Amino acid sequence: MDSNSPNPQQSGSGPIPSGSNERDIANRRNRLMRITQRTIDTDDSSRSSSSSSNFSDMEDNNNEVDERSEQHDLAPNSAITEHGPNGEELPEDEAARLFEDYIRERESAATEIYNTELPTEHAYLGKMERVEGVDYLEPGKTYRLPIYSHHSIVYPGEIVPLMLNDSNFYSGGSSDSSDGLKFGLVFQNQYSTSGRVYGVTCQVYERGAEGLSALLKTVAQQRFYIVRHSQERRADVKILPEIVLPDPLISCCSNAMVRYAYSSRKDRLTSFKRLLTQTTVWPQFVYDQYDTKEVMAKVERFLSSLNITSVQTDKVKLSFWLARNIPLTEEYRKMIFCTDSVLRRMLIINKALDHMWYFICKRCESEIANYDDMFAMSKQGVQTSYCNPSGYVHDTLTVHKTKENSTLPVERPSTNFSWFPGYSWQIIVCANCRQHLGWKFVAEKKNVLPKSFYGLSGTNITVKSHGDLKKTEDEFDVTARTPASDEQLDYEELSEFDSSTDEELY
């Protein structure tokens, strides 16, 4: 993968002396630029013509300098040299380094960074019309919604493209919803035998023309669990709350001292909390265990390694965004979804960030990629949902590369229904067990970065830790408190009906 090119001005050897030495150096650099211009080809014809014009003007302006130094340049055993601060000659490799830096700078200037906004538009679904209205439901209340099953967990805030095999969807909106189109997604095989059936409400913001299937772009909004299943693919659902607990130390201080808790200086805030702990029963390390400062520091380091800058600032949205974009086992993803407390979610994420992860094939457990190979090809993050022509939604994780000899491409590359406009895709399988793992994407243009990358299907890969990430007894226990035998049977029938129409491969 191409990296950022160093700046020749920053990598120079030092100040350039004036007088004849300055003219000599300018002459040599001009000659290097003319040589480089003959060897670098770019696809942008306008850029090439502009560059040629600039170099022609430079040649005309420096003819006199070239004539004066021609004899010196053609001398036997002459080498291209630079000068240090005191005018002494630097070795030949210094001039070669300047030459290579200039080439890399020109190559970087001739490239185009891919627009990460394009995948979020899901243009492969075709022309869609906007659906107005956003309807939030009150936490703790019960609503009756249309219900559809999904094969994996969807967190609030995610954009989910769907192709539902329901021609009556547009006319079967929720009677309890006052605005827009809303329905519920419940998670197939993502619950225990004694647990509740969880799901998330989805608000439609774009839809396709009415036909045999409903083509939708939706955004997930609120978590729920099924209270009672009714007929005609509907269910009574209870909306779950999002609990944000205040800082335990700040909440115990008086109103006159609260202003010191919001100091912009971290050292003052730390000192203030240390003084507050002296007035409480518990020592400071107890309160530190329930502070998000440590986990946020880890999150910042993790995101900086992935070069991700567009991150949610709201604590509730951030907890769900992290659960989607950091390597986690399916068990921990479910824990985070079922937990109402934002602080508890962040503690689970904090524990996961202490470990080094890598991605493995779910069938044979062969190593596929490292976690530090992840990068965000979409503005939504490193893992995003995309819909294939058969209506199956793939949770796709983008990585720069896979382990050597871990995957094999099959079939021919194609640009049809490409999730990333400007890239062709090719199905890849596990080199060991031949299970479908995802796709290799290659740029159609030569000057686009990245030139290629891989999209791994979350259905067929999982994560494994280099350390030992084990859950202690009763830790993060999210088992439901009430049995769900009747609703579970209804849900299994619904899942069986929906899964019969899904096709996993692209």
Short mmCIF file of C-alpha atoms in Angstrom, two decimals:
data_model
loop_
_atom_site.label_atom_id
_atom_site.label_comp_id
_atom_site.label_asym_id
_atom_site.label_seq_id
_atom_site.Cartn_x
_atom_site.Cartn_y
_atom_site.Cartn_z
CA MET A 1 0.00 0.00 0.00
CA ASP A 2 1.33 3.40 -0.93
CA SER A 3 2.41 5.61 1.93
CA ASN A 4 2.63 9.35 2.28
CA SER A 5 5.62 10.70 0.41
CA PRO A 6 8.21 12.68 2.35
CA ASN A 7 8.61 16.33 1.56
CA PRO A 8 11.87 17.06 -0.25
CA GLN A 9 12.04 20.44 1.40
CA GLN A 10 11.89 18.86 4.83
CA SER A 11 14.50 16.22 3.97
CA GLY A 12 17.07 18.68 2.59
CA SER A 13 20.61 18.70 3.88
CA GLY A 14 20.62 22.25 5.26
CA PRO A 15 20.70 25.93 4.28
CA ILE A 16 21.93 26.62 0.75
CA PRO A 17 24.79 29.09 0.39
CA SER A 18 24.44 32.06 -1.92
CA GLY A 19 26.45 33.08 -5.00
CA SER A 20 27.87 30.61 -7.49
CA ASN A 21 27.03 27.62 -5.29
CA GLU A 22 23.34 28.56 -5.37
CA ARG A 23 23.37 28.82 -9.18
CA ASP A 24 25.21 25.50 -9.41
CA ILE A 25 22.63 23.76 -7.22
CA ALA A 26 19.72 25.33 -9.10
CA ASN A 27 21.22 24.12 -12.37
CA ARG A 28 21.56 20.55 -11.11
CA ARG A 29 18.04 20.45 -9.74
CA ASN A 30 16.67 21.72 -13.04
CA ARG A 31 18.47 18.95 -14.86
CA LEU A 32 17.07 16.38 -12.41
CA MET A 33 13.56 17.69 -12.99
CA ARG A 34 13.97 17.46 -16.78
CA ILE A 35 15.19 13.86 -16.50
CA THR A 36 12.32 12.94 -14.19
CA GLN A 37 9.78 14.53 -16.51
CA ARG A 38 10.80 12.14 -19.28
CA THR A 39 10.37 9.03 -17.08
CA ILE A 40 7.11 9.66 -15.20
CA ASP A 41 3.85 9.08 -17.09
CA THR A 42 0.51 10.17 -15.70
CA ASP A 43 -3.04 9.57 -16.88
CA ASP A 44 -4.03 13.20 -16.46
CA SER A 45 -3.27 14.80 -19.85
CA SER A 46 -3.99 18.32 -18.63
CA ARG A 47 -1.52 17.86 -15.78
CA SER A 48 1.11 16.56 -18.24
CA SER A 49 0.65 19.47 -20.65
CA SER A 50 0.83 21.98 -17.79
CA SER A 51 3.97 20.35 -16.43
CA SER A 52 5.62 20.37 -19.89
CA SER A 53 4.86 24.07 -20.27
CA ASN A 54 6.34 24.86 -16.89
CA PHE A 55 9.53 22.96 -17.64
CA SER A 56 9.87 24.64 -21.06
CA ASP A 57 9.68 28.06 -19.43
CA MET A 58 12.24 26.94 -16.89
CA GLU A 59 14.62 25.82 -19.65
CA ASP A 60 14.35 29.19 -21.42
CA ASN A 61 15.00 31.09 -18.22
CA ASN A 62 18.04 29.01 -17.34
CA ASN A 63 19.74 28.69 -20.77
CA GLU A 64 22.48 31.07 -19.77
CA VAL A 65 23.16 29.16 -16.55
CA ASP A 66 23.20 25.85 -18.47
CA GLU A 67 25.76 27.16 -20.99
CA ARG A 68 28.10 28.39 -18.26
CA SER A 69 27.99 25.06 -16.42
CA GLU A 70 27.91 22.71 -19.45
CA GLN A 71 31.63 22.13 -19.44
CA HIS A 72 31.66 21.42 -15.73
CA ASP A 73 28.73 18.96 -15.97
CA LEU A 74 30.38 16.91 -18.73
CA ALA A 75 33.72 16.60 -16.96
CA PRO A 76 35.08 13.04 -16.51
CA ASN A 77 33.97 11.19 -13.37
CA SER A 78 31.68 14.04 -12.39
CA ALA A 79 28.89 13.27 -9.90
CA ILE A 80 25.71 15.08 -8.90
CA THR A 81 26.48 16.56 -5.52
CA GLU A 82 24.87 18.78 -2.95
CA HIS A 83 26.50 21.25 -0.57
CA GLY A 84 26.27 21.50 3.17
CA PRO A 85 25.93 24.65 5.28
CA ASN A 86 29.64 25.41 4.97
CA GLY A 87 29.86 24.75 1.23
CA GLU A 88 31.47 21.30 1.50
CA GLU A 89 30.41 18.63 -1.01
CA LEU A 90 28.07 15.90 0.21
CA PRO A 91 28.36 12.29 -1.03
CA GLU A 92 26.67 11.17 -4.22
CA ASP A 93 23.98 9.19 -2.38
CA GLU A 94 22.66 12.48 -0.96
CA ALA A 95 21.90 13.74 -4.46
CA ALA A 96 20.39 10.34 -5.35
CA ARG A 97 18.13 10.63 -2.31
CA LEU A 98 16.92 14.04 -3.49
CA PHE A 99 16.24 12.53 -6.89
CA GLU A 100 14.15 9.68 -5.37
CA ASP A 101 12.27 12.09 -3.10
CA TYR A 102 11.32 14.18 -6.09
CA ILE A 103 10.07 11.12 -7.99
CA ARG A 104 7.92 10.05 -5.04
CA GLU A 105 6.53 13.56 -4.74
CA ARG A 106 5.49 13.55 -8.40
CA GLU A 107 3.92 10.09 -8.09
CA SER A 108 1.94 11.23 -5.06
CA ALA A 109 0.80 14.37 -6.88
CA ALA A 110 -0.51 12.21 -9.72
CA THR A 111 -2.79 10.13 -7.45
CA GLU A 112 -6.34 10.63 -6.24
CA ILE A 113 -7.48 9.64 -2.75
CA TYR A 114 -10.74 7.71 -2.83
CA ASN A 115 -13.83 9.57 -1.62
CA THR A 116 -15.11 7.64 1.41
CA GLU A 117 -18.52 9.31 1.07
CA LEU A 118 -19.35 7.22 -2.01
CA PRO A 119 -19.87 3.81 -0.29
CA THR A 120 -22.34 5.35 2.18
CA GLU A 121 -24.62 6.36 -0.70
CA HIS A 122 -25.16 2.71 -1.79
CA ALA A 123 -25.52 3.83 -5.39
CA TYR A 124 -25.56 0.20 -6.58
CA LEU A 125 -29.20 -0.01 -5.42
CA GLY A 126 -30.22 2.37 -8.19
CA LYS A 127 -32.37 5.47 -8.10
CA MET A 128 -34.19 6.00 -4.80
CA GLU A 129 -36.66 8.56 -3.50
CA ARG A 130 -36.33 10.36 -0.19
CA VAL A 131 -38.61 9.45 2.73
CA GLU A 132 -39.27 12.33 5.09
CA GLY A 133 -39.84 12.06 8.81
CA VAL A 134 -37.96 10.72 11.81
CA ASP A 135 -39.93 9.11 14.61
CA TYR A 136 -38.20 8.31 17.93
CA LEU A 137 -40.05 6.02 20.32
CA GLU A 138 -40.18 6.61 24.06
CA PRO A 139 -37.95 4.23 26.08
CA GLY A 140 -39.83 1.88 28.40
CA LYS A 141 -43.03 1.89 26.34
CA THR A 142 -44.40 -0.95 24.21
CA TYR A 143 -45.11 -0.51 20.49
CA ARG A 144 -46.38 -2.79 17.75
CA LEU A 145 -44.03 -2.89 14.76
CA PRO A 146 -43.50 -4.92 11.59
CA ILE A 147 -40.67 -7.38 12.28
CA TYR A 148 -38.02 -8.84 9.95
CA SER A 149 -35.13 -11.13 10.86
CA HIS A 150 -31.44 -10.44 10.31
CA HIS A 151 -28.44 -12.75 10.56
CA SER A 152 -26.19 -10.50 12.66
CA ILE A 153 -26.35 -7.79 15.30
CA VAL A 154 -27.06 -4.25 14.11
CA TYR A 155 -26.16 -1.37 16.43
CA PRO A 156 -27.98 1.98 16.62
CA GLY A 157 -26.46 4.49 14.23
CA GLU A 158 -25.64 2.00 11.47
CA ILE A 159 -26.84 2.47 7.91
CA VAL A 160 -28.39 -0.78 6.66
CA PRO A 161 -29.39 -1.27 3.00
CA LEU A 162 -32.16 -3.87 2.63
CA MET A 163 -33.98 -5.72 -0.11
CA LEU A 164 -37.07 -7.15 1.62
CA ASN A 165 -39.20 -9.76 -0.11
CA ASP A 166 -42.38 -8.00 0.90
CA SER A 167 -44.34 -6.13 -1.76
CA ASN A 168 -46.83 -4.89 0.89
CA PHE A 169 -44.17 -3.19 3.03
CA TYR A 170 -44.98 0.38 1.94
CA SER A 171 -48.64 -0.02 2.81
CA GLY A 172 -48.01 -1.89 6.06
CA GLY A 173 -46.42 0.81 8.19
CA SER A 174 -46.64 0.90 11.95
CA SER A 175 -49.92 2.18 13.36
CA ASP A 176 -48.07 3.44 16.45
CA SER A 177 -45.51 5.35 14.41
CA SER A 178 -46.55 8.92 13.68
CA ASP A 179 -44.02 9.78 11.00
CA GLY A 180 -42.01 8.08 8.25
CA LEU A 181 -41.55 4.32 7.75
CA LYS A 182 -40.28 2.29 10.69
CA PHE A 183 -39.87 -1.43 11.35
CA GLY A 184 -37.85 -3.75 13.58
CA LEU A 185 -34.90 -6.04 12.81
CA VAL A 186 -34.49 -9.03 15.14
CA PHE A 187 -31.27 -11.00 15.20
CA GLN A 188 -31.32 -14.55 13.96
CA ASN A 189 -29.51 -17.02 16.27
CA GLN A 190 -28.24 -14.20 18.50
CA TYR A 191 -29.99 -15.18 21.73
CA SER A 192 -29.72 -17.91 24.38
CA THR A 193 -32.33 -20.58 25.03
CA SER A 194 -33.64 -18.70 28.08
CA GLY A 195 -32.99 -15.19 26.82
CA ARG A 196 -35.03 -12.49 25.23
CA VAL A 197 -35.23 -11.86 21.53
CA TYR A 198 -33.49 -8.55 20.90
CA GLY A 199 -33.67 -6.23 17.93
CA VAL A 200 -33.31 -2.67 16.72
CA THR A 201 -35.76 -0.23 15.16
CA CYS A 202 -34.92 0.94 11.63
CA GLN A 203 -36.08 4.21 10.09
CA VAL A 204 -36.34 4.31 6.28
CA TYR A 205 -34.79 7.44 4.73
CA GLU A 206 -34.73 6.34 1.06
CA ARG A 207 -36.77 3.76 -0.82
CA GLY A 208 -36.97 2.36 -4.33
CA ALA A 209 -39.95 1.99 -6.60
CA GLU A 210 -42.71 -0.36 -5.48
CA GLY A 211 -42.44 -3.82 -6.94
CA LEU A 212 -41.99 -7.47 -5.98
CA SER A 213 -39.54 -6.48 -3.23
CA ALA A 214 -38.99 -3.42 -1.06
CA LEU A 215 -35.66 -1.69 -1.74
CA LEU A 216 -34.68 0.41 1.28
CA LYS A 217 -31.93 2.47 2.83
CA THR A 218 -32.42 2.55 6.58
CA VAL A 219 -30.68 3.80 9.70
CA ALA A 220 -30.83 1.80 12.94
CA GLN A 221 -32.10 3.85 15.88
CA GLN A 222 -33.23 2.20 19.13
CA ARG A 223 -32.80 -1.18 20.81
CA PHE A 224 -35.76 -3.28 21.90
CA TYR A 225 -36.80 -6.77 22.93
CA ILE A 226 -39.93 -8.64 21.91
CA VAL A 227 -42.70 -8.73 24.52
CA ARG A 228 -45.33 -10.58 22.51
CA HIS A 229 -45.42 -11.91 18.99
CA SER A 230 -48.61 -11.36 17.00
CA GLN A 231 -49.79 -12.45 13.59
CA GLU A 232 -48.85 -11.13 10.16
CA ARG A 233 -45.18 -10.53 10.91
CA ARG A 234 -45.82 -8.06 13.73
CA ALA A 235 -44.71 -7.99 17.34
CA ASP A 236 -45.14 -5.93 20.50
CA VAL A 237 -41.69 -4.58 21.37
CA LYS A 238 -40.40 -2.71 24.41
CA ILE A 239 -37.92 0.09 23.72
CA LEU A 240 -34.78 -0.14 25.86
CA PRO A 241 -33.30 2.92 27.63
CA GLU A 242 -29.79 4.35 27.28
CA ILE A 243 -28.47 4.96 30.79
CA VAL A 244 -25.67 7.53 31.17
CA LEU A 245 -24.42 7.63 34.76
CA PRO A 246 -22.73 10.78 36.08
CA ASP A 247 -19.20 10.77 37.41
CA PRO A 248 -19.44 9.34 40.97
CA LEU A 249 -16.92 11.82 42.36
CA ILE A 250 -18.39 14.90 40.70
CA SER A 251 -21.91 14.00 41.78
CA CYS A 252 -20.90 13.92 45.46
CA CYS A 253 -19.36 17.39 45.61
CA SER A 254 -21.26 20.54 46.50
CA ASN A 255 -22.70 22.94 43.98
CA ALA A 256 -20.08 25.55 44.87
CA MET A 257 -17.28 23.17 43.90
CA VAL A 258 -18.78 21.78 40.71
CA ARG A 259 -17.20 24.52 38.62
CA TYR A 260 -13.73 23.14 39.44
CA ALA A 261 -14.73 19.78 37.95
CA TYR A 262 -15.00 21.24 34.46
CA SER A 263 -11.55 22.79 34.26
CA SER A 264 -9.90 22.65 30.84
CA ARG A 265 -6.58 21.71 32.43
CA LYS A 266 -6.24 17.99 33.04
CA ASP A 267 -3.73 18.39 35.86
CA ARG A 268 -6.16 20.59 37.83
CA LEU A 269 -9.01 18.16 37.28
CA THR A 270 -6.84 15.26 38.48
CA SER A 271 -5.83 17.17 41.60
CA PHE A 272 -9.43 18.12 42.26
CA LYS A 273 -10.58 14.48 42.08
CA ARG A 274 -7.74 13.39 44.33
CA LEU A 275 -8.89 15.87 46.97
CA LEU A 276 -12.50 14.68 46.63
CA THR A 277 -11.53 11.05 47.27
CA GLN A 278 -10.09 12.07 50.64
CA THR A 279 -13.60 13.03 51.74
CA THR A 280 -15.19 9.72 50.67
CA VAL A 281 -15.16 6.19 52.05
CA TRP A 282 -13.55 4.57 49.01
CA PRO A 283 -9.96 5.14 47.81
CA GLN A 284 -9.27 6.72 44.44
CA PHE A 285 -8.48 3.50 42.53
CA VAL A 286 -12.06 2.34 43.11
CA TYR A 287 -13.42 5.38 41.32
CA ASP A 288 -10.80 5.02 38.57
CA GLN A 289 -12.29 1.64 37.68
CA TYR A 290 -15.51 3.41 36.69
CA ASP A 291 -13.86 6.29 34.85
CA THR A 292 -13.90 6.39 31.04
CA LYS A 293 -10.68 8.42 30.87
CA GLU A 294 -8.52 5.31 30.50
CA VAL A 295 -10.67 3.71 27.84
CA MET A 296 -10.86 6.96 25.85
CA ALA A 297 -7.06 7.17 25.84
CA LYS A 298 -6.90 3.63 24.48
CA VAL A 299 -9.56 4.43 21.89
CA GLU A 300 -7.61 7.47 20.68
CA ARG A 301 -4.44 5.39 20.27
CA PHE A 302 -6.36 2.68 18.46
CA LEU A 303 -8.05 5.09 16.06
CA SER A 304 -4.83 6.97 15.34
CA SER A 305 -3.22 3.71 14.22
CA LEU A 306 -6.10 3.24 11.76
CA ASN A 307 -6.06 6.89 10.57
CA ILE A 308 -9.76 7.32 11.45
CA THR A 309 -10.77 10.88 12.24
CA SER A 310 -14.59 10.98 11.89
CA VAL A 311 -15.73 9.51 15.20
CA GLN A 312 -18.92 10.05 17.18
CA THR A 313 -18.61 12.43 20.13
CA ASP A 314 -21.84 11.49 21.93
CA LYS A 315 -21.10 8.78 24.53
CA VAL A 316 -24.10 6.61 23.59
CA LYS A 317 -23.35 6.72 19.87
CA LEU A 318 -19.62 6.30 20.48
CA SER A 319 -20.13 3.10 22.51
CA PHE A 320 -22.09 1.53 19.65
CA TRP A 321 -19.67 2.82 17.00
CA LEU A 322 -16.72 1.27 18.84
CA ALA A 323 -18.57 -2.02 19.24
CA ARG A 324 -18.93 -2.10 15.48
CA ASN A 325 -15.41 -0.99 14.53
CA ILE A 326 -13.03 -2.69 16.96
CA PRO A 327 -12.23 -6.42 16.91
CA LEU A 328 -14.62 -8.22 19.27
CA THR A 329 -15.92 -11.74 19.62
CA GLU A 330 -19.60 -12.37 18.91
CA GLU A 331 -20.16 -12.96 22.62
CA TYR A 332 -18.84 -9.54 23.54
CA ARG A 333 -20.76 -7.85 20.74
CA LYS A 334 -23.94 -9.30 22.17
CA MET A 335 -23.01 -8.18 25.70
CA ILE A 336 -22.55 -4.62 24.51
CA PHE A 337 -25.87 -4.63 22.67
CA CYS A 338 -27.85 -6.01 25.61
CA THR A 339 -26.28 -3.64 28.16
CA ASP A 340 -28.30 -0.53 28.95
CA SER A 341 -25.48 1.29 30.77
CA VAL A 342 -23.11 3.23 28.52
CA LEU A 343 -20.39 3.04 31.18
CA ARG A 344 -20.59 -0.74 31.28
CA ARG A 345 -20.28 -0.92 27.51
CA MET A 346 -17.13 1.18 27.66
CA LEU A 347 -15.67 -1.11 30.33
CA ILE A 348 -16.20 -4.12 28.05
CA ILE A 349 -14.52 -2.22 25.20
CA ASN A 350 -11.70 -1.23 27.56
CA LYS A 351 -11.02 -4.87 28.34
CA ALA A 352 -11.02 -5.82 24.65
CA LEU A 353 -8.51 -3.10 23.76
CA ASP A 354 -5.96 -4.68 26.10
CA HIS A 355 -5.50 -7.56 23.64
CA MET A 356 -3.96 -8.06 20.22
CA TRP A 357 -6.45 -9.52 17.78
CA TYR A 358 -6.33 -11.21 14.42
CA PHE A 359 -9.04 -12.42 12.07
CA ILE A 360 -9.54 -16.12 11.36
CA CYS A 361 -11.73 -18.26 9.14
CA LYS A 362 -14.81 -19.28 11.09
CA ARG A 363 -14.75 -22.81 9.65
CA CYS A 364 -11.08 -23.90 9.85
CA GLU A 365 -9.63 -21.12 12.08
CA SER A 366 -6.86 -20.28 9.61
CA GLU A 367 -5.33 -16.83 10.12
CA ILE A 368 -6.62 -14.37 7.52
CA ALA A 369 -5.53 -10.85 8.56
CA ASN A 370 -4.19 -8.81 11.48
CA TYR A 371 -6.24 -6.14 13.22
CA ASP A 372 -3.71 -3.45 12.33
CA ASP A 373 -4.45 -4.10 8.64
CA MET A 374 -7.94 -2.60 9.08
CA PHE A 375 -8.73 0.77 7.57
CA ALA A 376 -11.85 2.80 6.86
CA MET A 377 -12.84 2.64 3.19
CA SER A 378 -16.21 4.13 4.14
CA LYS A 379 -16.98 7.17 6.26
CA GLN A 380 -19.11 4.90 8.46
CA GLY A 381 -16.01 3.03 9.67
CA VAL A 382 -14.00 -0.11 9.04
CA GLN A 383 -17.04 -2.42 9.06
CA THR A 384 -20.13 -1.50 7.05
CA SER A 385 -23.24 -3.29 5.77
CA TYR A 386 -23.75 -3.78 2.02
CA CYS A 387 -26.51 -5.62 0.15
CA ASN A 388 -25.83 -8.06 -2.68
CA PRO A 389 -28.16 -8.55 -5.71
CA SER A 390 -29.90 -11.46 -3.95
CA GLY A 391 -30.85 -9.34 -0.94
CA TYR A 392 -28.28 -10.78 1.48
CA VAL A 393 -26.68 -8.10 3.68
CA HIS A 394 -22.96 -8.58 4.25
CA ASP A 395 -21.16 -7.00 7.19
CA THR A 396 -17.97 -6.13 5.36
CA LEU A 397 -14.66 -5.40 7.09
CA THR A 398 -12.09 -3.59 4.93
CA VAL A 399 -8.38 -4.45 5.30
CA HIS A 400 -5.33 -3.36 3.34
CA LYS A 401 -4.12 -6.92 2.85
CA THR A 402 -4.55 -10.51 3.96
CA LYS A 403 -1.99 -13.02 5.21
CA GLU A 404 0.22 -14.45 2.51
CA ASN A 405 -1.31 -17.55 0.91
CA SER A 406 -4.38 -17.34 3.18
CA THR A 407 -6.94 -16.55 0.45
CA LEU A 408 -7.58 -17.54 -3.15
CA PRO A 409 -9.48 -15.53 -5.78
CA VAL A 410 -12.20 -17.32 -7.76
CA GLU A 411 -14.17 -16.32 -10.83
CA ARG A 412 -13.36 -13.24 -12.88
CA PRO A 413 -13.32 -9.62 -11.66
CA SER A 414 -16.54 -7.68 -12.19
CA THR A 415 -17.76 -4.11 -11.76
CA ASN A 416 -21.47 -4.99 -11.68
CA PHE A 417 -23.25 -3.95 -8.46
CA SER A 418 -19.92 -2.79 -6.99
CA TRP A 419 -20.24 -1.47 -3.44
CA PHE A 420 -17.26 0.81 -4.03
CA PRO A 421 -17.74 2.87 -7.20
CA GLY A 422 -14.60 2.78 -9.36
CA TYR A 423 -13.50 -0.65 -8.09
CA SER A 424 -13.94 -4.11 -9.55
CA TRP A 425 -14.56 -7.02 -7.19
CA GLN A 426 -13.55 -10.66 -7.19
CA ILE A 427 -14.72 -13.36 -4.76
CA ILE A 428 -12.02 -14.80 -2.47
CA VAL A 429 -12.16 -18.08 -0.52
CA CYS A 430 -10.11 -19.57 2.30
CA ALA A 431 -7.01 -21.26 0.88
CA ASN A 432 -7.36 -24.04 3.44
CA CYS A 433 -11.08 -24.97 3.52
CA ARG A 434 -12.39 -23.07 0.44
CA GLN A 435 -15.07 -21.22 2.43
CA HIS A 436 -16.19 -17.89 1.02
CA LEU A 437 -14.38 -15.14 2.96
CA GLY A 438 -15.10 -11.98 1.03
CA TRP A 439 -13.84 -10.04 -1.97
CA LYS A 440 -10.76 -8.43 -3.40
CA PHE A 441 -11.35 -4.93 -4.77
CA VAL A 442 -9.07 -3.41 -7.42
CA ALA A 443 -9.20 0.21 -8.65
CA GLU A 444 -10.19 0.67 -12.27
CA LYS A 445 -8.01 3.79 -12.59
CA LYS A 446 -4.26 3.64 -12.09
CA ASN A 447 -3.98 6.87 -10.11
CA VAL A 448 -6.53 6.06 -7.35
CA LEU A 449 -5.49 5.17 -3.81
CA PRO A 450 -5.83 2.57 -2.47
CA LYS A 451 -5.01 0.60 -5.60
CA SER A 452 -6.48 -2.55 -4.05
CA PHE A 453 -7.91 -3.80 -0.75
CA TYR A 454 -9.94 -6.68 0.69
CA GLY A 455 -13.47 -6.80 2.06
CA LEU A 456 -13.95 -9.64 4.57
CA SER A 457 -17.46 -10.93 5.22
CA GLY A 458 -18.33 -10.78 8.92
CA THR A 459 -20.54 -13.86 8.50
CA ASN A 460 -17.60 -16.12 7.71
CA ILE A 461 -14.76 -14.67 9.79
CA THR A 462 -14.28 -14.23 13.50
CA VAL A 463 -11.60 -12.82 15.77
CA LYS A 464 -9.09 -14.46 18.05
CA SER A 465 -6.90 -12.87 20.68
CA HIS A 466 -3.17 -13.39 21.12
CA GLY A 467 -3.85 -13.08 24.83
CA ASP A 468 -6.42 -14.81 27.00
CA LEU A 469 -9.71 -12.92 27.01
CA LYS A 470 -11.95 -14.86 29.36
CA LYS A 471 -15.07 -13.73 31.13
CA THR A 472 -15.07 -14.23 34.86
CA GLU A 473 -18.07 -15.84 36.48
CA ASP A 474 -21.11 -13.55 36.63
CA GLU A 475 -19.16 -10.76 34.86
CA PHE A 476 -21.28 -8.74 32.45
CA ASP A 477 -24.18 -11.19 32.94
CA VAL A 478 -26.83 -10.21 30.42
CA THR A 479 -29.02 -13.28 30.65
CA ALA A 480 -32.65 -12.27 30.54
CA ARG A 481 -34.63 -12.47 33.72
CA THR A 482 -37.76 -13.94 32.12
CA PRO A 483 -38.25 -17.01 29.93
CA ALA A 484 -39.29 -16.49 26.34
CA SER A 485 -40.48 -19.90 25.18
CA ASP A 486 -43.56 -18.76 23.26
CA GLU A 487 -41.98 -15.75 21.63
CA GLN A 488 -38.86 -17.78 20.84
CA LEU A 489 -40.89 -20.40 18.97
CA ASP A 490 -42.63 -17.67 16.99
CA TYR A 491 -39.27 -16.07 16.27
CA GLU A 492 -37.78 -19.36 15.05
CA GLU A 493 -40.64 -19.74 12.61
CA LEU A 494 -40.08 -16.18 11.40
CA SER A 495 -36.33 -16.76 11.06
CA GLU A 496 -36.89 -19.95 9.09
CA PHE A 497 -39.25 -18.15 6.72
CA ASP A 498 -36.84 -15.25 6.14
CA SER A 499 -33.64 -17.27 5.84
CA SER A 500 -35.05 -19.37 3.02
CA THR A 501 -34.86 -16.35 0.73
CA ASP A 502 -31.36 -15.21 1.67
CA GLU A 503 -28.38 -16.01 -0.49
CA GLU A 504 -25.03 -15.48 1.15
CA LEU A 505 -22.64 -15.32 -1.79
CA TYR A 506 -22.35 -12.12 -3.77
#
